[in-house]
């Protein structure tokens, strides 16, 4: 069992970040790890930044990740990936949804959306996986399942088998959404497995 792993989830309100972090936390607990999670979602309902920090291992005493200690950054929006670069180290893995959600200042034309965000993240020399989660989720049957596409893409970097995630999706997601979320998870997993 790994000593401790640190996962930082980032994005904006309405992207299903908290559900994605819950599915991951419950999967880690089901696999026998201690796991602790923290969330920040102040202006989430207005498209504000949302983060969740998840730490796992033999024993975890705090859910908070120090800057420079995130092993995985899973970002549900491109600019949000750039915002949390100080949390990464040289062996970190970054999984980025290529979807752009323009904040009010960009939507009103006050400032441009930052160009070449993925290039900036990749220039750090760390592993970056870009995922078109929105289109993949649409193909699976529901764009709202983009968060589970991202969990699927991240799952190959965590120490649990697919069946653990499937059991959690079956128990944590309402029955009417399970099939599409199972498809979304499998499609995301194919990207990195």
PDB file of C-alpha atoms in Angstrom:
ATOM      1  CA  UNK A   1       0.000   0.000   0.000  1.00  0.00           C
ATOM      2  CA  UNK A   2       1.318   3.439  -0.927  1.00  0.00           C
ATOM      3  CA  UNK A   3       2.326   5.626   2.016  1.00  0.00           C
ATOM      4  CA  UNK A   4       0.086   8.498   0.966  1.00  0.00           C
ATOM      5  CA  UNK A   5      -1.397   9.716  -2.297  1.00  0.00           C
ATOM      6  CA  UNK A   6      -2.719  13.210  -2.905  1.00  0.00           C
ATOM      7  CA  UNK A   7      -5.396  14.106  -5.472  1.00  0.00           C
ATOM      8  CA  UNK A   8      -6.530  17.656  -6.202  1.00  0.00           C
ATOM      9  CA  UNK A   9      -9.833  18.091  -8.061  1.00  0.00           C
ATOM     10  CA  UNK A  10     -10.452  21.506  -9.647  1.00  0.00           C
ATOM     11  CA  UNK A  11     -13.083  23.078 -11.863  1.00  0.00           C
ATOM     12  CA  UNK A  12     -16.095  25.351 -11.663  1.00  0.00           C
ATOM     13  CA  UNK A  13     -19.512  24.985 -10.116  1.00  0.00           C
ATOM     14  CA  UNK A  14     -21.917  22.617 -11.847  1.00  0.00           C
ATOM     15  CA  UNK A  15     -19.321  20.239 -13.304  1.00  0.00           C
ATOM     16  CA  UNK A  16     -19.887  17.420 -10.821  1.00  0.00           C
ATOM     17  CA  UNK A  17     -16.527  17.791  -9.110  1.00  0.00           C
ATOM     18  CA  UNK A  18     -17.829  16.884  -5.679  1.00  0.00           C
ATOM     19  CA  UNK A  19     -19.522  13.710  -6.955  1.00  0.00           C
ATOM     20  CA  UNK A  20     -16.324  12.744  -8.783  1.00  0.00           C
ATOM     21  CA  UNK A  21     -14.306  13.207  -5.604  1.00  0.00           C
ATOM     22  CA  UNK A  22     -16.878  11.214  -3.609  1.00  0.00           C
ATOM     23  CA  UNK A  23     -16.799   8.290  -6.053  1.00  0.00           C
ATOM     24  CA  UNK A  24     -12.996   8.288  -5.870  1.00  0.00           C
ATOM     25  CA  UNK A  25     -12.952   8.532  -2.057  1.00  0.00           C
ATOM     26  CA  UNK A  26     -15.445   5.694  -1.642  1.00  0.00           C
ATOM     27  CA  UNK A  27     -13.480   3.558  -4.116  1.00  0.00           C
ATOM     28  CA  UNK A  28     -10.300   4.113  -2.103  1.00  0.00           C
ATOM     29  CA  UNK A  29     -12.099   3.241   1.149  1.00  0.00           C
ATOM     30  CA  UNK A  30     -13.568   0.088  -0.447  1.00  0.00           C
ATOM     31  CA  UNK A  31     -10.052  -0.927  -1.502  1.00  0.00           C
ATOM     32  CA  UNK A  32      -8.892  -0.728   2.115  1.00  0.00           C
ATOM     33  CA  UNK A  33      -7.220   2.675   2.181  1.00  0.00           C
ATOM     34  CA  UNK A  34      -7.776   5.363   4.728  1.00  0.00           C
ATOM     35  CA  UNK A  35      -9.055   8.413   2.832  1.00  0.00           C
ATOM     36  CA  UNK A  36      -9.939  11.946   3.835  1.00  0.00           C
ATOM     37  CA  UNK A  37     -11.496  14.648   1.653  1.00  0.00           C
ATOM     38  CA  UNK A  38     -11.992  18.402   1.863  1.00  0.00           C
ATOM     39  CA  UNK A  39     -14.081  20.682  -0.392  1.00  0.00           C
ATOM     40  CA  UNK A  40     -14.098  24.389  -1.251  1.00  0.00           C
ATOM     41  CA  UNK A  41     -17.098  25.618  -3.207  1.00  0.00           C
ATOM     42  CA  UNK A  42     -17.799  29.206  -2.188  1.00  0.00           C
ATOM     43  CA  UNK A  43     -19.405  30.651  -5.349  1.00  0.00           C
ATOM     44  CA  UNK A  44     -20.013  27.304  -6.996  1.00  0.00           C
ATOM     45  CA  UNK A  45     -23.602  27.991  -8.069  1.00  0.00           C
ATOM     46  CA  UNK A  46     -22.457  31.092  -9.987  1.00  0.00           C
ATOM     47  CA  UNK A  47     -19.723  29.322 -11.935  1.00  0.00           C
ATOM     48  CA  UNK A  48     -17.039  29.994  -9.351  1.00  0.00           C
ATOM     49  CA  UNK A  49     -14.024  27.841  -8.653  1.00  0.00           C
ATOM     50  CA  UNK A  50     -14.611  24.515  -6.908  1.00  0.00           C
ATOM     51  CA  UNK A  51     -11.902  22.295  -5.487  1.00  0.00           C
ATOM     52  CA  UNK A  52     -11.762  19.061  -3.556  1.00  0.00           C
ATOM     53  CA  UNK A  53      -8.646  17.673  -1.954  1.00  0.00           C
ATOM     54  CA  UNK A  54      -8.392  13.931  -1.325  1.00  0.00           C
ATOM     55  CA  UNK A  55      -5.596  12.155   0.452  1.00  0.00           C
ATOM     56  CA  UNK A  56      -5.290   8.378   0.893  1.00  0.00           C
ATOM     57  CA  UNK A  57      -2.889   5.829   2.351  1.00  0.00           C
ATOM     58  CA  UNK A  58      -2.378   3.558   5.344  1.00  0.00           C
ATOM     59  CA  UNK A  59      -3.382   6.359   7.700  1.00  0.00           C
ATOM     60  CA  UNK A  60      -4.282   9.923   6.777  1.00  0.00           C
ATOM     61  CA  UNK A  61      -4.512  12.620   9.427  1.00  0.00           C
ATOM     62  CA  UNK A  62      -5.492  15.605   7.286  1.00  0.00           C
ATOM     63  CA  UNK A  63      -7.302  15.987   3.954  1.00  0.00           C
ATOM     64  CA  UNK A  64      -5.342  19.105   2.999  1.00  0.00           C
ATOM     65  CA  UNK A  65      -2.612  18.965   0.366  1.00  0.00           C
ATOM     66  CA  UNK A  66       0.401  21.232   0.694  1.00  0.00           C
ATOM     67  CA  UNK A  67       1.663  23.140  -2.366  1.00  0.00           C
ATOM     68  CA  UNK A  68       4.088  20.950  -4.311  1.00  0.00           C
ATOM     69  CA  UNK A  69       2.584  17.709  -2.976  1.00  0.00           C
ATOM     70  CA  UNK A  70      -0.330  16.835  -5.334  1.00  0.00           C
ATOM     71  CA  UNK A  71       0.357  13.542  -7.117  1.00  0.00           C
ATOM     72  CA  UNK A  72      -2.644  13.979  -9.393  1.00  0.00           C
ATOM     73  CA  UNK A  73      -4.386  17.159 -10.525  1.00  0.00           C
ATOM     74  CA  UNK A  74      -7.686  16.355 -12.191  1.00  0.00           C
ATOM     75  CA  UNK A  75      -9.069  19.531 -13.680  1.00  0.00           C
ATOM     76  CA  UNK A  76     -12.557  19.713 -15.135  1.00  0.00           C
ATOM     77  CA  UNK A  77     -11.852  23.032 -16.898  1.00  0.00           C
ATOM     78  CA  UNK A  78      -8.629  24.090 -18.644  1.00  0.00           C
ATOM     79  CA  UNK A  79      -7.965  27.415 -16.928  1.00  0.00           C
ATOM     80  CA  UNK A  80      -8.595  25.826 -13.543  1.00  0.00           C
ATOM     81  CA  UNK A  81      -5.689  23.461 -14.261  1.00  0.00           C
ATOM     82  CA  UNK A  82      -3.341  26.427 -14.624  1.00  0.00           C
ATOM     83  CA  UNK A  83      -4.626  27.941 -11.393  1.00  0.00           C
ATOM     84  CA  UNK A  84      -3.400  24.989  -9.320  1.00  0.00           C
ATOM     85  CA  UNK A  85       0.015  24.373 -10.891  1.00  0.00           C
ATOM     86  CA  UNK A  86       1.796  25.385  -7.645  1.00  0.00           C
ATOM     87  CA  UNK A  87       0.428  22.194  -6.076  1.00  0.00           C
ATOM     88  CA  UNK A  88       2.342  19.952  -8.506  1.00  0.00           C
ATOM     89  CA  UNK A  89       5.759  18.285  -8.334  1.00  0.00           C
ATOM     90  CA  UNK A  90       7.908  16.756 -11.109  1.00  0.00           C
ATOM     91  CA  UNK A  91       6.183  13.330 -10.940  1.00  0.00           C
ATOM     92  CA  UNK A  92       2.636  14.707 -10.798  1.00  0.00           C
ATOM     93  CA  UNK A  93       0.067  13.641 -13.357  1.00  0.00           C
ATOM     94  CA  UNK A  94      -2.418  16.168 -14.740  1.00  0.00           C
ATOM     95  CA  UNK A  95      -5.696  15.106 -16.294  1.00  0.00           C
ATOM     96  CA  UNK A  96      -7.380  18.078 -17.984  1.00  0.00           C
ATOM     97  CA  UNK A  97     -10.822  18.340 -19.500  1.00  0.00           C
ATOM     98  CA  UNK A  98     -10.424  20.425 -22.664  1.00  0.00           C
ATOM     99  CA  UNK A  99     -13.718  22.200 -22.026  1.00  0.00           C
ATOM    100  CA  UNK A 100     -13.476  25.977 -21.586  1.00  0.00           C
ATOM    101  CA  UNK A 101     -15.989  27.683 -19.319  1.00  0.00           C
ATOM    102  CA  UNK A 102     -15.556  31.415 -19.601  1.00  0.00           C
ATOM    103  CA  UNK A 103     -15.662  33.381 -16.355  1.00  0.00           C
ATOM    104  CA  UNK A 104     -17.760  36.591 -16.334  1.00  0.00           C
ATOM    105  CA  UNK A 105     -14.745  38.843 -17.082  1.00  0.00           C
ATOM    106  CA  UNK A 106     -14.007  36.828 -20.259  1.00  0.00           C
ATOM    107  CA  UNK A 107     -17.668  36.515 -21.247  1.00  0.00           C
ATOM    108  CA  UNK A 108     -18.071  40.319 -20.977  1.00  0.00           C
ATOM    109  CA  UNK A 109     -14.973  40.899 -23.113  1.00  0.00           C
ATOM    110  CA  UNK A 110     -12.902  42.534 -20.377  1.00  0.00           C
ATOM    111  CA  UNK A 111     -10.053  40.031 -20.707  1.00  0.00           C
ATOM    112  CA  UNK A 112      -9.320  37.198 -23.156  1.00  0.00           C
ATOM    113  CA  UNK A 113      -9.427  33.541 -22.166  1.00  0.00           C
ATOM    114  CA  UNK A 114      -5.787  32.518 -21.623  1.00  0.00           C
ATOM    115  CA  UNK A 115      -4.273  31.040 -24.784  1.00  0.00           C
ATOM    116  CA  UNK A 116      -2.333  27.783 -24.879  1.00  0.00           C
ATOM    117  CA  UNK A 117      -3.201  26.640 -21.365  1.00  0.00           C
ATOM    118  CA  UNK A 118      -2.341  23.016 -22.164  1.00  0.00           C
ATOM    119  CA  UNK A 119       1.019  24.074 -23.621  1.00  0.00           C
ATOM    120  CA  UNK A 120       1.787  26.002 -20.443  1.00  0.00           C
ATOM    121  CA  UNK A 121       0.982  22.986 -18.269  1.00  0.00           C
ATOM    122  CA  UNK A 122       2.920  20.592 -20.541  1.00  0.00           C
ATOM    123  CA  UNK A 123       5.947  22.906 -20.552  1.00  0.00           C
ATOM    124  CA  UNK A 124       6.550  21.961 -16.910  1.00  0.00           C
ATOM    125  CA  UNK A 125       7.729  18.534 -18.073  1.00  0.00           C
ATOM    126  CA  UNK A 126       5.038  16.622 -16.202  1.00  0.00           C
ATOM    127  CA  UNK A 127       2.638  14.050 -17.606  1.00  0.00           C
ATOM    128  CA  UNK A 128      -0.474  15.754 -18.991  1.00  0.00           C
ATOM    129  CA  UNK A 129      -3.487  13.870 -20.296  1.00  0.00           C
ATOM    130  CA  UNK A 130      -6.045  15.987 -22.141  1.00  0.00           C
ATOM    131  CA  UNK A 131      -9.568  14.603 -22.218  1.00  0.00           C
ATOM    132  CA  UNK A 132     -12.503  15.856 -24.278  1.00  0.00           C
ATOM    133  CA  UNK A 133     -14.816  14.719 -21.502  1.00  0.00           C
ATOM    134  CA  UNK A 134     -17.820  16.701 -22.718  1.00  0.00           C
ATOM    135  CA  UNK A 135     -17.916  15.013 -26.145  1.00  0.00           C
ATOM    136  CA  UNK A 136     -17.102  11.598 -24.692  1.00  0.00           C
ATOM    137  CA  UNK A 137     -19.963  11.953 -22.208  1.00  0.00           C
ATOM    138  CA  UNK A 138     -22.295  13.068 -25.018  1.00  0.00           C
ATOM    139  CA  UNK A 139     -21.384   9.915 -26.941  1.00  0.00           C
ATOM    140  CA  UNK A 140     -22.075   7.863 -23.800  1.00  0.00           C
ATOM    141  CA  UNK A 141     -25.557   9.369 -23.646  1.00  0.00           C
ATOM    142  CA  UNK A 142     -25.414  12.313 -21.205  1.00  0.00           C
ATOM    143  CA  UNK A 143     -23.117  15.344 -21.109  1.00  0.00           C
ATOM    144  CA  UNK A 144     -23.564  15.581 -17.334  1.00  0.00           C
ATOM    145  CA  UNK A 145     -21.527  12.372 -17.051  1.00  0.00           C
ATOM    146  CA  UNK A 146     -18.363  14.260 -18.103  1.00  0.00           C
ATOM    147  CA  UNK A 147     -17.256  14.139 -14.465  1.00  0.00           C
ATOM    148  CA  UNK A 148     -17.329  10.333 -14.496  1.00  0.00           C
ATOM    149  CA  UNK A 149     -15.409  10.318 -17.800  1.00  0.00           C
ATOM    150  CA  UNK A 150     -12.706  12.228 -15.911  1.00  0.00           C
ATOM    151  CA  UNK A 151     -12.810   9.735 -13.015  1.00  0.00           C
ATOM    152  CA  UNK A 152     -12.410   6.933 -15.540  1.00  0.00           C
ATOM    153  CA  UNK A 153      -9.372   8.641 -17.080  1.00  0.00           C
ATOM    154  CA  UNK A 154      -7.832   9.117 -13.626  1.00  0.00           C
ATOM    155  CA  UNK A 155      -8.628   5.580 -12.465  1.00  0.00           C
ATOM    156  CA  UNK A 156      -5.690   4.029 -14.313  1.00  0.00           C
ATOM    157  CA  UNK A 157      -3.331   6.029 -12.072  1.00  0.00           C
ATOM    158  CA  UNK A 158      -4.860   4.759  -8.812  1.00  0.00           C
ATOM    159  CA  UNK A 159      -4.325   1.381  -7.115  1.00  0.00           C
ATOM    160  CA  UNK A 160      -7.839  -0.077  -7.549  1.00  0.00           C
ATOM    161  CA  UNK A 161      -9.356  -2.318 -10.170  1.00  0.00           C
ATOM    162  CA  UNK A 162     -12.264  -1.309 -12.402  1.00  0.00           C
ATOM    163  CA  UNK A 163     -14.692  -3.452 -10.394  1.00  0.00           C
ATOM    164  CA  UNK A 164     -14.192  -1.288  -7.305  1.00  0.00           C
ATOM    165  CA  UNK A 165     -15.295   1.854  -9.196  1.00  0.00           C
ATOM    166  CA  UNK A 166     -18.203   0.006 -10.789  1.00  0.00           C
ATOM    167  CA  UNK A 167     -19.433  -1.114  -7.364  1.00  0.00           C
ATOM    168  CA  UNK A 168     -19.254   2.475  -6.078  1.00  0.00           C
ATOM    169  CA  UNK A 169     -21.064   3.861  -9.152  1.00  0.00           C
ATOM    170  CA  UNK A 170     -23.748   1.204  -8.612  1.00  0.00           C
ATOM    171  CA  UNK A 171     -24.245   2.197  -4.988  1.00  0.00           C
ATOM    172  CA  UNK A 172     -23.720   6.003  -5.078  1.00  0.00           C
ATOM    173  CA  UNK A 173     -25.435   7.062  -8.318  1.00  0.00           C
ATOM    174  CA  UNK A 174     -29.238   6.862  -8.742  1.00  0.00           C
ATOM    175  CA  UNK A 175     -30.357   3.863 -10.770  1.00  0.00           C
ATOM    176  CA  UNK A 176     -31.696   5.901 -13.723  1.00  0.00           C
ATOM    177  CA  UNK A 177     -28.209   7.379 -14.314  1.00  0.00           C
ATOM    178  CA  UNK A 178     -26.093   4.251 -13.703  1.00  0.00           C
ATOM    179  CA  UNK A 179     -25.916   2.885 -17.230  1.00  0.00           C
ATOM    180  CA  UNK A 180     -24.738   6.140 -18.773  1.00  0.00           C
ATOM    181  CA  UNK A 181     -22.227   6.656 -15.958  1.00  0.00           C
ATOM    182  CA  UNK A 182     -20.870   3.145 -16.435  1.00  0.00           C
ATOM    183  CA  UNK A 183     -20.386   3.911 -20.146  1.00  0.00           C
ATOM    184  CA  UNK A 184     -18.783   7.250 -19.302  1.00  0.00           C
ATOM    185  CA  UNK A 185     -16.390   5.624 -16.820  1.00  0.00           C
ATOM    186  CA  UNK A 186     -15.367   2.911 -19.306  1.00  0.00           C
ATOM    187  CA  UNK A 187     -14.798   5.484 -22.073  1.00  0.00           C
ATOM    188  CA  UNK A 188     -12.642   7.627 -19.769  1.00  0.00           C
ATOM    189  CA  UNK A 189     -10.670   4.613 -18.580  1.00  0.00           C
ATOM    190  CA  UNK A 190      -9.787   3.692 -22.177  1.00  0.00           C
ATOM    191  CA  UNK A 191      -7.894   6.971 -22.539  1.00  0.00           C
ATOM    192  CA  UNK A 192      -5.256   6.124 -19.936  1.00  0.00           C
ATOM    193  CA  UNK A 193      -5.411   2.337 -19.431  1.00  0.00           C
TER     194      UNK A 193
END
